[in-house]
């Protein structure tokens, strides 16, 4: 006989070759049994059962209802041969007692197996025991019970024990050097518990040790943003420590090494000399370790096209006419003699980040001293990343001990430039909000290349730092259809090429929109492309359909519009509802009822943010998706630029 609460609450009887699940009846009856199984061989009062079974005011006849459930449970257990297994459901005054050998309950077997496991001292045996323990789980604990706080608390406690077992299993695999196995154990739990920092930290380190550094770093940034968005807090000590460990490229280190130098050596007077390093000492210490940071995110799946833009990035950031001293890495040209800066700009969802990351991976051989990456969160809907935070991450990645990183932004920036001056680095500064945010992060030295991406034109960076702009436009029909083919498989696109071309048009050629559309189709393998195209023709649903969980066109546009002033957001809304495709200053002033000179400035700011496109002098064009968003069709919830339902925008 077997009693289970680690999943649906069930009782299995009969021989192992022909097991029978006993009929336990409705949810409240299962809940009575579950409460008794959670406290085996201990009395459970009727009052406790009433509190657990009825979240609101219990009925006047609650005791009678419980008595009826207990009576029927006794009959079901007796029919399953409970007496032969030493199982008895007894009444003790106003309480009930389930006498049962604890080995018959899955929770007890789970606890016994996990208690026997010693991941560090006996990892091989621990893997066997913990896999057996986790194999007892058949879904969320206490499935089939009533939805009341006591059962929710009990299910949460059981889930915590399961997650602890998962983490212990990962430690055992780590001790055996089986880092990929550790990743496989941790990943599903991390996906289901995205705010459990200890679990994410363990997954990050397992990913790094299995050679997947970019995935590990991506998990950190994703979790940091979730903590900020959902809880308004920064990462805790364990998550931050794991991240710094990865950046230092020393995952097996036990921590900072002690010694006289770190504590401060005695000076001439016998007093300890403070151990704070000089600027030169910091440079020397970081250079001695000479790590090769690899902070780029994983390359975008299904990347297609952009040949001209890729070639332009290479031309702007690498000087192929003058090979570097000693020969160019990879034998394909030299390095920019003045530290080339390329500025990738374009509207939300056009694929700036994907292009920069793809190019960075393709040009890895040209930057043998490493590749740095930072999301500046200039258009992410929350607080932008401050340069000091990025400088700290970059300095750690370049080998600077944490205690030697200067506290001021200016000093940290100077140290960073000094370290970069002797290296051939690629620095990708993604999602920049302003030129001022970027400048402290520009590396020094002639052999570094910098890619900056932004939805704003960042004219200041062009003026003061000679950044070379690369404007990214929407994909053409053929490239857009090819991207769909790369994501969905060429056969699926080839069966209806006309529908594929229509999807590209309905998505305005934006890679983000095409990827969201592909996600819809991959989730519905029986849908033909024409069916999604038909759905997208409905302008009321289009933005909602071009979303996938926390990403999509509406979310991206919302973050852009959040940066606008109230007047500019109001003008965008007026343009969205007042003209079909293009407008000039006089027409925009007539639509909004404002002074033409002020409207001209607003139009210029909207064009700078790529919410409008100035195709010719005083001729502005709005894309269909921006137009739908401006009309208040964001995600189908009546959102409008500047906020929902007329309220001020709070970002995303």
XYZ file of C-alpha atoms in Angstrom, residues 12-309:
298
model
C -2.393 2.819 -4.238
C -3.305 -0.722 -3.140
C -3.020 -4.192 -4.578
C -0.009 -6.141 -5.810
C 2.818 -4.258 -7.565
C 2.010 -6.028 -10.816
C -1.604 -4.811 -10.754
C -1.843 -1.672 -8.588
C -5.235 -0.107 -7.924
C -5.864 3.548 -7.043
C -8.465 3.729 -4.286
C -11.434 6.066 -4.890
C -10.988 8.922 -2.402
C -13.937 11.062 -3.458
C -14.178 14.865 -3.570
C -11.535 17.447 -2.688
C -12.558 17.864 0.948
C -12.301 14.134 1.590
C -8.854 14.033 -0.002
C -7.954 17.041 2.092
C -8.904 15.238 5.311
C -6.643 12.334 4.349
C -3.847 14.702 3.283
C -3.902 16.493 6.635
C -3.686 13.152 8.452
C -0.805 12.054 6.204
C 1.061 15.276 6.919
C 0.881 14.369 10.619
C 1.139 10.584 10.670
C 0.709 8.800 14.015
C -0.358 12.064 15.642
C -3.824 13.319 16.514
C -5.429 15.979 14.355
C -8.326 17.792 15.983
C -11.641 18.369 14.307
C -11.066 22.098 14.754
C -7.802 21.849 12.807
C -9.589 20.013 10.029
C -12.395 22.578 9.911
C -9.869 25.426 9.709
C -8.048 23.677 6.880
C -11.103 22.670 4.846
C -13.037 25.942 4.915
C -11.167 29.139 4.121
C -14.272 31.227 4.817
C -16.857 30.758 7.567
C -17.483 26.985 7.911
C -21.056 25.705 7.722
C -22.953 24.958 10.910
C -22.812 21.241 10.174
C -19.024 21.192 9.488
C -18.370 18.527 12.161
C -20.979 16.265 10.624
C -19.436 16.735 7.170
C -16.002 15.761 8.487
C -17.411 12.735 10.271
C -18.973 11.623 6.984
C -15.667 12.049 5.117
C -13.754 10.081 7.786
C -16.340 7.277 7.646
C -16.007 6.965 3.876
C -12.211 7.103 4.068
C -12.261 4.209 6.548
C -14.391 2.186 4.144
C -12.096 2.926 1.197
C -8.982 2.022 3.196
C -10.545 -1.168 4.465
C -11.438 -2.179 0.933
C -7.785 -1.669 -0.049
C -6.539 -3.971 2.729
C -5.356 -1.274 5.135
C -5.438 -3.614 8.136
C -2.985 -5.996 6.476
C -0.498 -3.137 6.123
C -0.885 -1.876 9.707
C -2.956 1.148 8.697
C -5.818 2.296 10.943
C -7.887 5.484 10.985
C -8.921 5.887 14.617
C -11.104 8.373 16.509
C -9.832 9.945 19.730
C -12.533 12.081 21.340
C -12.760 15.155 19.049
C -9.672 14.239 17.022
C -8.523 11.636 14.518
C -5.337 9.581 14.324
C -3.914 7.800 11.284
C -1.771 4.927 12.508
C 0.523 4.004 9.648
C 4.047 2.665 9.034
C 5.888 5.769 7.890
C 7.567 3.876 5.063
C 4.180 3.807 3.320
C 4.099 7.623 2.969
C 6.107 9.236 0.155
C 7.024 12.298 2.232
C 8.618 10.108 4.885
C 10.590 8.123 2.308
C 11.653 11.378 0.661
C 12.944 12.784 3.970
C 14.777 9.556 4.794
C 16.535 9.435 1.427
C 17.593 13.082 1.504
C 18.857 12.749 5.088
C 21.102 9.861 4.045
C 22.669 11.789 1.148
C 26.074 13.425 1.689
C 26.796 15.433 -1.478
C 30.291 16.535 -0.484
C 31.679 13.452 1.293
C 29.962 10.728 -0.749
C 28.777 12.379 -3.968
C 28.255 9.210 -5.994
C 25.944 7.667 -3.411
C 24.272 11.053 -2.894
C 23.367 11.254 -6.587
C 21.691 7.836 -6.377
C 19.777 8.678 -3.171
C 18.690 12.143 -4.259
C 17.522 11.008 -7.687
C 15.473 8.313 -5.978
C 14.009 10.906 -3.591
C 13.151 13.376 -6.350
C 11.636 10.546 -8.375
C 8.902 10.293 -5.742
C 7.502 13.626 -6.915
C 4.673 13.393 -9.466
C 3.725 17.060 -9.683
C 2.933 19.941 -7.297
C 2.504 18.671 -3.749
C -1.016 18.202 -2.360
C -2.708 18.446 -5.739
C -6.436 17.793 -5.365
C -6.798 19.382 -1.921
C -8.841 22.483 -1.151
C -7.299 25.909 -1.800
C -6.929 27.154 1.763
C -4.011 28.871 3.537
C -3.051 25.817 5.660
C -2.748 23.589 2.610
C -0.960 26.302 0.640
C 1.553 26.658 3.480
C 2.038 22.895 3.674
C 2.550 22.643 -0.096
C 5.061 25.499 0.036
C 7.015 23.779 2.819
C 7.156 20.550 0.820
C 8.297 22.428 -2.275
C 11.095 24.037 -0.256
C 12.287 20.559 0.738
C 12.222 19.495 -2.910
C 14.258 22.513 -4.010
C 16.794 21.836 -1.258
C 17.144 18.300 -2.606
C 17.655 19.662 -6.126
C 20.411 21.963 -4.887
C 22.012 19.072 -2.978
C 21.920 16.943 -6.131
C 23.676 19.720 -8.046
C 26.368 19.902 -5.340
C 26.915 16.165 -5.643
C 27.298 16.437 -9.420
C 29.716 19.343 -8.918
C 31.826 17.222 -6.548
C 31.969 14.564 -9.263
C 32.901 17.143 -11.907
C 29.587 16.504 -13.710
C 28.694 20.120 -14.358
C 26.328 19.476 -17.280
C 24.377 17.096 -15.027
C 24.215 19.843 -12.407
C 22.788 22.206 -15.037
C 20.143 19.638 -16.023
C 19.126 19.242 -12.371
C 18.951 22.971 -11.626
C 17.508 24.463 -14.807
C 13.829 23.361 -14.492
C 13.739 24.432 -10.860
C 15.299 27.809 -11.697
C 12.768 28.445 -14.466
C 9.914 27.688 -12.038
C 11.459 29.760 -9.202
C 13.035 32.790 -10.904
C 13.436 34.795 -7.660
C 15.152 32.056 -5.612
C 18.610 33.593 -5.589
C 20.511 30.629 -4.156
C 19.140 28.370 -6.864
C 20.001 30.858 -9.618
C 23.496 31.319 -8.193
C 24.072 27.558 -8.250
C 22.811 27.348 -11.835
C 25.060 30.237 -12.917
C 28.157 28.531 -11.524
C 27.180 25.180 -13.021
C 26.687 26.810 -16.425
C 30.027 28.558 -16.179
C 31.862 25.371 -15.191
C 30.305 23.565 -18.130
C 31.688 26.180 -20.520
C 28.538 28.291 -20.916
C 29.689 31.615 -19.480
C 27.371 33.793 -21.568
C 24.339 31.789 -20.433
C 25.464 32.118 -16.816
C 25.800 35.889 -17.094
C 22.458 36.163 -18.887
C 20.801 34.420 -15.919
C 22.318 36.979 -13.558
C 21.066 39.976 -15.517
C 17.619 38.449 -15.982
C 17.325 37.736 -12.234
C 18.632 41.171 -11.305
C 15.962 42.804 -13.433
C 13.230 40.565 -11.998
C 14.310 41.425 -8.443
C 14.232 45.114 -9.320
C 10.909 44.990 -11.177
C 9.027 42.670 -8.782
C 10.563 43.434 -5.383
C 12.487 46.675 -5.833
C 15.685 45.146 -4.407
C 19.218 44.468 -5.603
C 20.709 40.975 -5.864
C 21.679 39.427 -2.550
C 25.106 38.349 -1.399
C 25.026 34.808 -2.794
C 23.877 35.847 -6.276
C 26.344 38.750 -6.438
C 29.184 36.540 -5.210
C 28.486 33.971 -7.920
C 28.491 36.691 -10.568
C 31.785 38.154 -9.373
C 33.289 34.672 -9.233
C 32.403 34.157 -12.883
C 33.731 37.562 -13.910
C 37.046 36.873 -12.159
C 37.269 33.604 -14.154
C 38.106 31.798 -10.910
C 35.132 29.567 -10.093
C 37.144 27.250 -7.839
C 38.721 30.010 -5.767
C 37.958 29.978 -2.079
C 38.026 33.747 -1.816
C 40.586 36.531 -1.399
C 43.928 35.208 -0.232
C 45.135 36.581 3.054
C 48.662 37.496 4.045
C 50.756 40.385 5.131
C 50.272 42.312 1.945
C 46.512 42.155 2.068
C 46.419 43.090 5.725
C 48.938 45.891 5.370
C 52.650 45.555 6.116
C 54.313 47.453 8.988
C 55.711 50.864 8.122
C 58.855 52.513 9.486
C 57.076 53.480 12.695
C 55.849 49.957 13.249
C 52.261 50.889 12.395
C 50.496 49.032 9.562
C 50.507 50.854 6.254
C 46.972 50.988 4.769
C 46.533 48.364 2.081
C 44.586 50.557 -0.370
C 46.447 50.172 -3.668
C 47.704 52.950 -5.834
C 46.385 53.380 -9.350
C 49.551 51.786 -10.750
C 49.307 48.860 -8.313
C 45.696 48.255 -9.374
C 46.706 48.180 -13.025
C 49.580 45.831 -12.315
C 47.467 43.494 -10.193
C 44.788 43.249 -12.842
C 47.288 42.820 -15.654
C 49.090 40.024 -13.837
C 46.002 37.845 -13.821
C 45.270 38.716 -17.483
C 41.837 37.079 -17.672
C 40.037 36.962 -21.000
C 36.461 38.051 -20.234
C 33.666 36.682 -22.415
C 30.585 38.656 -21.385
C 28.664 38.662 -24.647
C 25.213 37.045 -24.437
C 24.638 33.977 -26.547
C 24.262 34.783 -30.261
C 20.679 35.311 -31.461
C 19.029 32.204 -32.889
C 18.127 32.279 -36.564
C 20.007 35.503 -37.314
C 19.657 36.319 -41.005
C 20.665 39.042 -43.417
C 22.173 42.408 -42.443
C 25.208 41.811 -44.662
C 25.684 45.502 -45.443
C 25.392 46.543 -41.792
